[in-house]
Coordinates of C-alpha atoms in Angstrom, one line a residue:
M9 CA 62.1 -34.7 30.4
T10 CA 59.4 -37.1 30.7
T11 CA 56.8 -38.4 28.3
E12 CA 54.1 -36.2 30.1
Q13 CA 56.1 -33.3 29.7
N14 CA 56.8 -34.2 26.1
K15 CA 53.1 -34.1 25.4
S16 CA 52.2 -31.1 26.6
P17 CA 52.8 -27.8 24.5
P18 CA 55.3 -25.0 26.1
Q19 CA 53.8 -22.5 27.5
H20 CA 54.5 -18.5 27.6
T21 CA 56.0 -16.4 30.7
P22 CA 52.9 -15.3 32.3
G23 CA 52.4 -11.5 32.2
P24 CA 52.2 -8.9 32.8
W25 CA 55.5 -7.9 31.2
Q26 CA 57.4 -5.0 31.6
Y27 CA 59.9 -3.1 29.4
N28 CA 62.8 -0.9 30.8
P29 CA 63.8 1.4 28.0
Q30 CA 66.7 2.2 30.1
N31 CA 68.2 -0.8 29.4
G32 CA 66.0 -2.3 26.4
L33 CA 64.5 -5.6 28.4
V34 CA 61.6 -7.2 28.5
H35 CA 61.0 -9.2 31.8
S36 CA 58.1 -10.6 33.9
L37 CA 57.1 -10.0 37.3
D38 CA 59.1 -12.5 38.5
R39 CA 62.0 -11.1 36.5
T40 CA 62.2 -13.8 34.1
L41 CA 63.9 -12.3 30.6
I42 CA 61.3 -12.0 28.0
C43 CA 63.5 -10.3 25.2
D44 CA 66.6 -7.5 24.8
M45 CA 66.0 -5.2 22.4
C46 CA 69.0 -4.1 22.1
T47 CA 68.5 -0.8 21.9
D48 CA 71.9 1.5 21.6
P49 CA 71.9 5.3 22.1
D50 CA 73.7 5.7 19.0
S51 CA 71.7 4.0 16.9
Q52 CA 68.9 5.9 14.7
E53 CA 66.7 2.4 15.4
T54 CA 66.7 3.2 19.3
A55 CA 63.2 5.0 18.7
Q56 CA 61.7 1.7 16.6
H57 CA 63.6 -0.8 19.2
H58 CA 61.6 1.3 22.1
A59 CA 58.5 0.9 20.2
N60 CA 59.0 -2.9 19.7
G61 CA 59.6 -3.0 23.5
L62 CA 56.3 -1.8 24.1
L63 CA 54.4 -4.0 22.0
V64 CA 56.3 -7.1 23.3
D65 CA 55.3 -5.4 27.0
S66 CA 51.6 -5.6 26.3
A67 CA 51.6 -9.1 24.3
P68 CA 50.1 -11.1 27.5
D69 CA 47.7 -8.4 27.5
L70 CA 46.8 -8.4 23.9
L71 CA 46.8 -12.3 24.0
E72 CA 44.0 -12.4 26.9
G73 CA 42.3 -9.0 25.4
A74 CA 41.8 -11.4 22.1
E75 CA 40.7 -14.6 23.6
A76 CA 38.1 -12.8 25.6
A77 CA 36.6 -10.7 22.6
V78 CA 36.6 -14.2 20.5
A79 CA 34.6 -16.0 23.5
G80 CA 32.2 -13.0 23.7
F81 CA 31.6 -13.2 19.8
D82 CA 31.2 -16.8 20.0
H83 CA 28.5 -16.2 22.9
L84 CA 26.8 -13.6 21.4
I85 CA 26.7 -14.6 17.4
P86 CA 23.7 -17.1 17.7
L87 CA 21.7 -14.4 19.5
L88 CA 22.2 -11.8 16.7
P89 CA 19.8 -11.2 13.7
P90 CA 20.3 -12.0 10.6
A91 CA 20.5 -9.1 9.0
L92 CA 22.8 -7.8 11.4
L93 CA 25.3 -10.8 10.1
N94 CA 25.1 -9.7 6.6
T95 CA 26.0 -6.4 7.1
D96 CA 27.8 -4.6 10.0
G97 CA 28.2 -8.5 11.6
H98 CA 30.3 -9.4 8.5
L99 CA 33.0 -6.9 9.4
L100 CA 32.9 -7.9 13.0
S101 CA 33.1 -11.7 12.0
M102 CA 36.2 -10.8 9.7
A103 CA 37.8 -9.2 12.5
I104 CA 37.1 -12.3 15.0
E105 CA 38.9 -14.4 12.6
A106 CA 41.8 -12.2 12.1
L107 CA 42.0 -12.7 16.4
R108 CA 41.4 -16.4 15.7
D109 CA 44.4 -16.2 13.6
A110 CA 46.6 -14.3 16.0
I111 CA 45.8 -16.4 19.1
A112 CA 46.6 -19.4 17.2
Q113 CA 50.0 -18.3 16.4
A114 CA 50.6 -17.0 19.6
K115 CA 49.5 -20.5 21.3
P116 CA 51.3 -24.0 20.5
V117 CA 49.0 -26.7 19.2
Q118 CA 48.0 -29.3 21.6
P119 CA 49.2 -32.8 20.6

């Protein structure tokens, strides 16, 4: 690995991802294995594993949506009247901060 490669953070496999409930695998469109949900037809946890597979499947879209929502909020916040920011805007601001936290957890920190 070169020094330049060491400086750049790892990137997640590009979406979309697809979950196959028959085998419990989540793959990217180029067939890169994302994860194995370890589904077992005899297990009582199989329904939960399928739900987890669907959630993992949607992760790239959720990340993209979160980033778009944060960018939209950042663009609109200077345009909002102060009275709105003191009421409903506060709840929106809290939701956006939760999205910022989730994005930060999903994306590696730049060196």
